[in-house]
Coordinates of C-alpha atoms in Angstrom, one line a residue:
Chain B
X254 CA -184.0 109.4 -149.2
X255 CA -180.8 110.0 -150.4
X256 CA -181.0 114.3 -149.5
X257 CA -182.8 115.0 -152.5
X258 CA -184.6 117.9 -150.5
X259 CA -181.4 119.5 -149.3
X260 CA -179.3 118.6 -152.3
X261 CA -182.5 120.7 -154.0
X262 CA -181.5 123.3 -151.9
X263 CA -177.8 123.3 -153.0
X264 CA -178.4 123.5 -156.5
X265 CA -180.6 126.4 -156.0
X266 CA -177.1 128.1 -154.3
X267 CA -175.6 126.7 -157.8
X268 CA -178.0 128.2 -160.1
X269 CA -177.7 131.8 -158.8
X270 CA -175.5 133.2 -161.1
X271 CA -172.0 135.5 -159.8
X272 CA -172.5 134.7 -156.2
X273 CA -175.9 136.6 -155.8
X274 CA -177.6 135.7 -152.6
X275 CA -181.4 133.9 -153.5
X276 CA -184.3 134.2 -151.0
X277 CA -183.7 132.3 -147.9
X278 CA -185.7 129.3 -148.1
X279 CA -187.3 128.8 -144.8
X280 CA -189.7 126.0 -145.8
X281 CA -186.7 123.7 -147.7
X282 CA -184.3 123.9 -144.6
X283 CA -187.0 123.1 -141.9
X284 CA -188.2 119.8 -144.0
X285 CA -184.3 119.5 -144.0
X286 CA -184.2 119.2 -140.4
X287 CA -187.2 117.1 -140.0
X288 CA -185.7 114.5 -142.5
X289 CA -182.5 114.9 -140.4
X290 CA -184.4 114.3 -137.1
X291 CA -186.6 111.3 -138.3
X292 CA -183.1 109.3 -139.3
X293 CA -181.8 110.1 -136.2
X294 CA -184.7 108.6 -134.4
X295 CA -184.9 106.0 -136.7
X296 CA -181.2 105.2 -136.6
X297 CA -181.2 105.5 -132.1
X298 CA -184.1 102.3 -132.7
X299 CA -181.5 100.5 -134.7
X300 CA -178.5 100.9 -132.9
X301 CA -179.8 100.1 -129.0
X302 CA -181.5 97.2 -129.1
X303 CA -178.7 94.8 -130.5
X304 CA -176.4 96.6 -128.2
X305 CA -172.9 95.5 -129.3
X306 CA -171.1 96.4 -132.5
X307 CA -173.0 96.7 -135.3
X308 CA -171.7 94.5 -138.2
X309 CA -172.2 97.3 -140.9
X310 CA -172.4 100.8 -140.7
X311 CA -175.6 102.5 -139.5
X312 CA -177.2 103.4 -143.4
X313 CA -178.7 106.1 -141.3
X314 CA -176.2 107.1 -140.1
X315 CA -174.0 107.7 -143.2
X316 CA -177.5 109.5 -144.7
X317 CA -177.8 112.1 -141.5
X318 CA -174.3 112.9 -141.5
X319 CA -174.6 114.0 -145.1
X320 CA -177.3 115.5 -144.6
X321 CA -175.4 117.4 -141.8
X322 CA -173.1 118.4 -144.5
X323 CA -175.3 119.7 -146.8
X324 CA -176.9 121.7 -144.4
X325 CA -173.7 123.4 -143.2
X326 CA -172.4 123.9 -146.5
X327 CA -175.9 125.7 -146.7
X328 CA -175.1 128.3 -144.4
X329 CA -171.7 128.7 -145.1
X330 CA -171.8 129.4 -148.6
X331 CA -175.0 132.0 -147.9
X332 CA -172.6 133.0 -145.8
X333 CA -169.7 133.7 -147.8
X334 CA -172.0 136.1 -149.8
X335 CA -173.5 137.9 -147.1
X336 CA -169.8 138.7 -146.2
X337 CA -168.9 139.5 -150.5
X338 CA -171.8 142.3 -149.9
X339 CA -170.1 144.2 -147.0
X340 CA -167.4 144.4 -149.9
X341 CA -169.3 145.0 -153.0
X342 CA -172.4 146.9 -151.6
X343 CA -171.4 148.7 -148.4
X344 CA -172.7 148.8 -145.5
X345 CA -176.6 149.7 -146.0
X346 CA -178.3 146.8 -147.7
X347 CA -181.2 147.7 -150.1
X348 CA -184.2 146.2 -149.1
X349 CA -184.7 143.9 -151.4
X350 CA -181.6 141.9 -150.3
X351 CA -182.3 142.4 -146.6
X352 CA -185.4 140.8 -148.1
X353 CA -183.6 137.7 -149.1
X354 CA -181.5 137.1 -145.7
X355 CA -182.8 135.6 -142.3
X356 CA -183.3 136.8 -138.8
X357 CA -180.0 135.6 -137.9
X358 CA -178.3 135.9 -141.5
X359 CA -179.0 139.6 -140.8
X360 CA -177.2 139.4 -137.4
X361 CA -174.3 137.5 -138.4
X362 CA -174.3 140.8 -141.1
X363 CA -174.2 143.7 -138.2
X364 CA -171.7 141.2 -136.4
X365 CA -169.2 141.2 -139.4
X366 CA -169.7 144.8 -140.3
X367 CA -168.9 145.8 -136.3
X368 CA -165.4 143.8 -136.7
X369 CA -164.2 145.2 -139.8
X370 CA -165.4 148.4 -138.6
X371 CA -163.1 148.0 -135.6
X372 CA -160.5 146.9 -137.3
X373 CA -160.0 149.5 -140.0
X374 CA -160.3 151.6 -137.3
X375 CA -156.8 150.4 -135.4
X376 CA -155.1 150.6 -139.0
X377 CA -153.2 153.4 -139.8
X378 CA -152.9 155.6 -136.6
X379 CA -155.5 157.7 -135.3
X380 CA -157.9 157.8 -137.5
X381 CA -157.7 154.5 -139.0
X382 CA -158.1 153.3 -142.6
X383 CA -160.8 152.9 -144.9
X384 CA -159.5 149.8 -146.8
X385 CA -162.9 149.2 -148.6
X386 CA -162.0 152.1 -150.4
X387 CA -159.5 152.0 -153.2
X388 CA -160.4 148.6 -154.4
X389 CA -158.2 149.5 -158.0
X390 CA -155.1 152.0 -157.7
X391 CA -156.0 155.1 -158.0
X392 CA -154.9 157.5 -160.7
X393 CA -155.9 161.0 -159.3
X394 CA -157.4 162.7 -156.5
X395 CA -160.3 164.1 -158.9
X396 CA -162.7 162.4 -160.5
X397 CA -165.6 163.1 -163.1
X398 CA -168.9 161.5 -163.0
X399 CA -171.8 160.9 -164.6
X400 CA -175.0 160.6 -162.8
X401 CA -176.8 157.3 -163.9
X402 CA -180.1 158.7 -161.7
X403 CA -181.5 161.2 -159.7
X404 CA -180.1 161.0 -156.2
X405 CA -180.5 164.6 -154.8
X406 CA -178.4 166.7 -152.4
X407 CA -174.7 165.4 -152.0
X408 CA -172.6 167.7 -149.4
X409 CA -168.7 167.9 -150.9
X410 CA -166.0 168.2 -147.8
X411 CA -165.7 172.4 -148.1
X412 CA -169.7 172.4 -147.2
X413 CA -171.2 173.0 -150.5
X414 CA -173.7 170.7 -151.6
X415 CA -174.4 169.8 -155.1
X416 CA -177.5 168.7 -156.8
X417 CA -177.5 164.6 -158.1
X418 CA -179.5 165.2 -161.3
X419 CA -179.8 162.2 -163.8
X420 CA -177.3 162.6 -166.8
X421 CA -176.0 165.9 -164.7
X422 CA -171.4 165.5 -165.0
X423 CA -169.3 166.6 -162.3
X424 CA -165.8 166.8 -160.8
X425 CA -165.3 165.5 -157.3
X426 CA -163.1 164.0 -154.9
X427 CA -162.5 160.5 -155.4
X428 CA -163.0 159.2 -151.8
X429 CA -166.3 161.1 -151.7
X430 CA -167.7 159.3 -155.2
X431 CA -166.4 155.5 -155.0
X432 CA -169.3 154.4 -152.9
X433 CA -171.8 155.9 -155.0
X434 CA -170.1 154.9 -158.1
X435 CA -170.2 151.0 -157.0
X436 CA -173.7 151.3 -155.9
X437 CA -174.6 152.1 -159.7
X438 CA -175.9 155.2 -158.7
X439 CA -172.2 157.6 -160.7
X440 CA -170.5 156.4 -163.8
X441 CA -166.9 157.3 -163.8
X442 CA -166.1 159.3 -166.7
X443 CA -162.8 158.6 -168.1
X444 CA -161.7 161.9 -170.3
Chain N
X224 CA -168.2 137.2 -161.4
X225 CA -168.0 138.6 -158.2
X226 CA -165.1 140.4 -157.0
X227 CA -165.6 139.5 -152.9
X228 CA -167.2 136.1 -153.0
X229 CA -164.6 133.1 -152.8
X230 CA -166.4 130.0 -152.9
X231 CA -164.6 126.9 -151.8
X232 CA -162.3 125.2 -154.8
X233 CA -163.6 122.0 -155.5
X234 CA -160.8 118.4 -154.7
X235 CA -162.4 116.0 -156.4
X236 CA -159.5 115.7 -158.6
X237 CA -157.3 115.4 -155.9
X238 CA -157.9 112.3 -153.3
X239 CA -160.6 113.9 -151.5
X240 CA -163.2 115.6 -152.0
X241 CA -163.5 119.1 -150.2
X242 CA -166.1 119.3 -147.4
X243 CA -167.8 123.3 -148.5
X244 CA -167.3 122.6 -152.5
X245 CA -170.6 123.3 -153.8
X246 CA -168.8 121.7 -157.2
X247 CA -168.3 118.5 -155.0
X248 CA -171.7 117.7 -153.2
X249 CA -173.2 117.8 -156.4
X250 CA -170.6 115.6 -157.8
X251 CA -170.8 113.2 -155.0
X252 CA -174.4 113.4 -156.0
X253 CA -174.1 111.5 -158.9
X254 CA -175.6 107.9 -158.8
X255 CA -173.3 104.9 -159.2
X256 CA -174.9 100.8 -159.9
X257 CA -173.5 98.6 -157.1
X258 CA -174.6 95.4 -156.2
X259 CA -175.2 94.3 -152.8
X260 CA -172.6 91.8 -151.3
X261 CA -174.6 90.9 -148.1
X262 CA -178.0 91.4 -147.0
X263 CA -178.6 94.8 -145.9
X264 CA -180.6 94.6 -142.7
X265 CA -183.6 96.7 -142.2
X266 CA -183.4 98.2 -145.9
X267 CA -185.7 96.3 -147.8
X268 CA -188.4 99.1 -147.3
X269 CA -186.8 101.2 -149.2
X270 CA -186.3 99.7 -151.9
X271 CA -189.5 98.2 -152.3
X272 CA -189.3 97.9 -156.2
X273 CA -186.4 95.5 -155.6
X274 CA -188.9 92.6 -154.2
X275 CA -187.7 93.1 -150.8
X276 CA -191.0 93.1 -148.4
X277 CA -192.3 96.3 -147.5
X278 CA -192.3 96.0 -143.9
X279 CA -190.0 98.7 -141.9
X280 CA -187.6 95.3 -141.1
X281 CA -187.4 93.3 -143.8
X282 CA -183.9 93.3 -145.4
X283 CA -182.4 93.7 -148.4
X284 CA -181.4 90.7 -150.2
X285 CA -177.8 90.1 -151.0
X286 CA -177.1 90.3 -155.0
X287 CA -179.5 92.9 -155.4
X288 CA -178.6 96.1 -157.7
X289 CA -179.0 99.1 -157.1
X290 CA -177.8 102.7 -157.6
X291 CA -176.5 104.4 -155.2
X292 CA -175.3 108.5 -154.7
X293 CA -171.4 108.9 -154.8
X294 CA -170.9 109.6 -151.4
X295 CA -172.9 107.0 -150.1
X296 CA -171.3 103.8 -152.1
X297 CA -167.5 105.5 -150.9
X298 CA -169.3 105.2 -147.3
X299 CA -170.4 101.7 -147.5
X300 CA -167.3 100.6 -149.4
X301 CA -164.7 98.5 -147.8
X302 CA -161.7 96.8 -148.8
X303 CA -162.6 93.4 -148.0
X304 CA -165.4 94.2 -150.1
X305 CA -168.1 92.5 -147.6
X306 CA -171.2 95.3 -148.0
X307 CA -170.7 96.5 -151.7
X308 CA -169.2 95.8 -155.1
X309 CA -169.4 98.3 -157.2
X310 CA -169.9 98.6 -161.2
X311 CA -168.2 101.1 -163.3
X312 CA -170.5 103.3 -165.2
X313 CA -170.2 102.8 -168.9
X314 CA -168.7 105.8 -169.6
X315 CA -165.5 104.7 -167.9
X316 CA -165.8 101.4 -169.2
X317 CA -163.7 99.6 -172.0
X318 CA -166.0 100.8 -174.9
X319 CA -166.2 104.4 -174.2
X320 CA -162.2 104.9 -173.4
X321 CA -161.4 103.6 -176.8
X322 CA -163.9 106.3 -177.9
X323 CA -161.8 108.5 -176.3
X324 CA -158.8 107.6 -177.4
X325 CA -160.1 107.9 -180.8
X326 CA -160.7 111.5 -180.9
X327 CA -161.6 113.2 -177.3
X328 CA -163.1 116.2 -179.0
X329 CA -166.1 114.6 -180.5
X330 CA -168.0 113.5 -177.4
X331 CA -170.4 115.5 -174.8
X332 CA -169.1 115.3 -171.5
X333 CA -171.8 117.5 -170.3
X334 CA -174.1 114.8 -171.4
X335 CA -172.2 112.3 -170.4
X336 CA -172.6 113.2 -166.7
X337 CA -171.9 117.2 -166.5
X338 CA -168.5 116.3 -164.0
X339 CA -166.8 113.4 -165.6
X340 CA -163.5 114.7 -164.2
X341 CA -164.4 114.8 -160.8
X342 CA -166.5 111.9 -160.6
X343 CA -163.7 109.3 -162.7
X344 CA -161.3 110.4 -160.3
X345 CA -163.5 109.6 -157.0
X346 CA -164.6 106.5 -158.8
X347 CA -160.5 105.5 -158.6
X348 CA -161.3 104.9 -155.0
X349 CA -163.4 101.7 -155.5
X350 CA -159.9 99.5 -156.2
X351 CA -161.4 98.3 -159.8
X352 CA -158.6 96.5 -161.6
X353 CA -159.5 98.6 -164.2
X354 CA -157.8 101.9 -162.3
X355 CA -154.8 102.4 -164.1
X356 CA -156.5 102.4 -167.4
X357 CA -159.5 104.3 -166.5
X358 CA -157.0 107.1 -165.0
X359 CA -154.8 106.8 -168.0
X360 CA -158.0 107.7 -170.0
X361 CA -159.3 110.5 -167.7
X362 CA -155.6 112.1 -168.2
X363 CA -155.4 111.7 -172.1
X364 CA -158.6 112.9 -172.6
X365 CA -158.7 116.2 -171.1
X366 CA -155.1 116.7 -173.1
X367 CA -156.8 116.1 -175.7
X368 CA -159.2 118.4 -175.1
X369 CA -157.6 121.2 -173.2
X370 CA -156.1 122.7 -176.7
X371 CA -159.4 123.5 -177.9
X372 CA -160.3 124.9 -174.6
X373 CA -157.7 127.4 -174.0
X374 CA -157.9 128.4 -177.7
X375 CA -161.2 129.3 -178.1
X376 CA -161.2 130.8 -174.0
X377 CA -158.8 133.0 -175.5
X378 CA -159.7 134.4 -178.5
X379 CA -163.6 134.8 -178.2
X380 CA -164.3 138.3 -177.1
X381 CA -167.5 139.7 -176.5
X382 CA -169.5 137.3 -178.1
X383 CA -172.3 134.6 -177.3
X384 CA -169.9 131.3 -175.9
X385 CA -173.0 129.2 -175.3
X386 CA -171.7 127.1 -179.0
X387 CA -168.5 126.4 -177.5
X388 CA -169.2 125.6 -173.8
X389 CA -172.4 123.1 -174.6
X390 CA -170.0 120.1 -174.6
X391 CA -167.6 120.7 -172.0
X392 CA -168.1 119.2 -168.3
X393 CA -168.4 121.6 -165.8
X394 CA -164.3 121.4 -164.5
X395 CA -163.9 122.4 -168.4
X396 CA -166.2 125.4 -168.2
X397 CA -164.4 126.9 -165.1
X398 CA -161.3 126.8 -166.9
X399 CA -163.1 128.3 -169.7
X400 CA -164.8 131.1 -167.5
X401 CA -160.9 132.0 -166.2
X402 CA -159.6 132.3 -169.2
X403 CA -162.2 134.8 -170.9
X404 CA -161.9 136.9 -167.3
X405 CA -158.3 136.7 -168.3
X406 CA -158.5 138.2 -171.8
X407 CA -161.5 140.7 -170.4
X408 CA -158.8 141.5 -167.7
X409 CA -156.5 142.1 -170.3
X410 CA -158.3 143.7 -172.9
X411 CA -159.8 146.3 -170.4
X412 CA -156.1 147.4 -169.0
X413 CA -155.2 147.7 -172.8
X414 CA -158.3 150.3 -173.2
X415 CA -157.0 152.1 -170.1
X416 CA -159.7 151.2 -168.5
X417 CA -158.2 149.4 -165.6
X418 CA -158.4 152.4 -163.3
X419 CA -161.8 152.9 -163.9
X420 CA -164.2 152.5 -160.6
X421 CA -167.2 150.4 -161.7
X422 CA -170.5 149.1 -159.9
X423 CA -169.9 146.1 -158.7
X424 CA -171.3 143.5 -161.5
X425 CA -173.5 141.9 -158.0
X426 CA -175.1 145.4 -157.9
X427 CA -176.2 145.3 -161.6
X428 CA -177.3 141.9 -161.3
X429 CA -179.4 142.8 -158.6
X430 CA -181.0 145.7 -160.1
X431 CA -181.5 143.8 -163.1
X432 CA -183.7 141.7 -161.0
X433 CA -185.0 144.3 -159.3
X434 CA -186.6 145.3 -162.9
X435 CA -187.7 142.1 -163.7
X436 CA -189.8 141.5 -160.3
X437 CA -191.5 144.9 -160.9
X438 CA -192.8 144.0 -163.8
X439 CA -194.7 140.8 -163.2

């Protein structure tokens, strides 16, 4: 009566610890909307028949539009880290997050990925600008690393390709490693 | 915490809350006692217990007590005071505040209602007469408490903070949590590790999970 369901919700959002993103809970926002629906129904019965202004304001009322916030404040904050994975993760989701995110949660994804796509793309001239690269200034244009697990074959810019063997070191561009390195899968070496 | 996400700050220390604060709707969550000034029409159903009838029309009767969420009582609140008339919790009553005065470092505040900060200064919105003082206390006791809080942010590293965050409300813990990012921040540019590209700590969390799924 008082959002208890959706508040429920919101402290699921709380409890996930460093802004992970928790299974999307179908079931708890659809009995969300059904409580929002029944006040509103409830609160049309009050209002029409006495016509005039109502001495107090509609309890209903003041419950739904709560409710209405919580339920925005739902989506937003999912929201917000869908957008932190673009940043952190890249742009191929594992499947186990994908696993986590709605139909449309997944669309609002490819939406946000096309847009900062395009505009990286009219940074910098012709050829654009990566700036999801870089994220800390970097010292060198070589870098070694430690593979954390086997990955395979990784092609370096002059066309060799080098094997990805778990616990194997190497010495590589830096452009080339940083995604791999923030998906857990290099370890930058410092010497 | 994560690098990319930016949740939205919490206001209730200011004179509104903020709309998106996750740290706010559950403050606003918080129950409040009022007492019913007039009869609250069509209400008594839900509040069977309080001898109302149980039919969907039956109202409430005026007097009654009841305890109400945050946001709701700051919704039915007016000045003339004609729906609601609201009682201060005892923690922000007479007793307590001289408690506080005493020694503010003795006392659980995550006990006490995990965001006494946020929730005294919303409270200041219900026009008791008691404001000043109760705003007086709210201030005196968080500087009486901040000393220990930036101290001990500061100078534990790499160790188990569970002992020293158990009594702080939750506004307390996030300054606790910025200041040990601070001295991590610190500590790793001082190890030369600041130029160092690291997984993301999202990514480790998720594989950690990852492992922990698998197994069941």
């Amino acid at each position: 009566m008082f959002c208890e369901k959706a508040v429920e919700l919101i402290r699921e959002l709380h409890r996930a610890p460093d802004g992970q993103l928790p299974a999307f809970n179908e079931d708890g926002i659809r009995q969300v909307l059904e409580e929002m629906k029944a006040l509103y129904e409830q609160n049309q019965s009050d209002v029409l028949p006495s016509g005039g202004s109502h001495p107090l304001p509609p309890y209903a009322l003041l419950v739904r539009c709560s409710l209405f916030v919580l339920f925005f404040f739902l989506r937003y904050d999912r929201l917000l880290r869908i957008r932190a994975l673009r940043w952190e993760y890249g742009s191929i989701l594992p499947s186990t997050i994908q696993f986590h995110m709605s139909a449309e949660e997944m669309e609002w994804f490819n939406h946000y990925k096309k847009s900062l796509a395009t505009y990286m793309r009219s940074l910098g001239g012709d050829e654009g600008l990566d700036i999801t690269q870089d994220m800390k200034p970097p010292k060198s244009l070589y870098i070694e690393v430690r593979c954390l697990k086997d990955y395979g074959e990784f092609e370096v810019d002059d066309g060799t390709s080098i094997l990805l063997k778990k616990n194997s070191q190497h010495f590589l561009p830096r452009w080339k490693c940083e995604q791999l390195i923030r998906q857990g899968v290099l370890e930058h070496v410092l010497s | 915490m994560s690098e990319a996400y930016f949740p939205v700050a919490s206001g209730a220390l200011g004179p509104e809350e903020n709309f998106l604060s996750l740290d706010d709707i559950l403050t606003s969550q918080e129950k409040l006692p009022v007492r019913t000034e007039t009869a609250l029409p069509r209400l008594g159903a839900f509040f069977v217990e309080r001898g109302a009838g149980a039919e969907p029309d039956s109202a409430l009767p005026q007097g009654s007590k009841l305890e109400l969420p945050l946001w709701l009582a700051k919704g039915l609140f007016d000045n003339k005071r004609r729906i609601l008339s609201v009682e201060l919790p005892k923690i922000y009553q007479e007793g307590w505040r001289t408690v506080f005065s005493a020694d503010a470092n003795v006392v659980d505040l995550h006990k006490m209602g995990p965001h006494f900060y946020g929730f005294g200064s919303q409270l200041l919105h219900f026009d008791s007469p008691e404001n000043v003082d109760i705003s007086q206390s709210l201030l005196q006791t968080f500087i009486g408490r901040f000393r220990r809080i930036m101290d001990s942010s500061q100078n534990a590293y790499n160790e188990d903070t569970s002992a020293l965050v158990s009594r702080l409300d939750e506004m307390e813990r996030g300054l606790f949590q910025t200041g040990q990012k601070g001295l991590n921040d610190f500590q790793c540019w001082e190890k030369g590790q600041a130029s160092q590209i690291t997984a993301s700590s999202l990514v480790q969390n998720y594989k950690k999970r990852k492992f922990t799924v698998m197994e069941d």
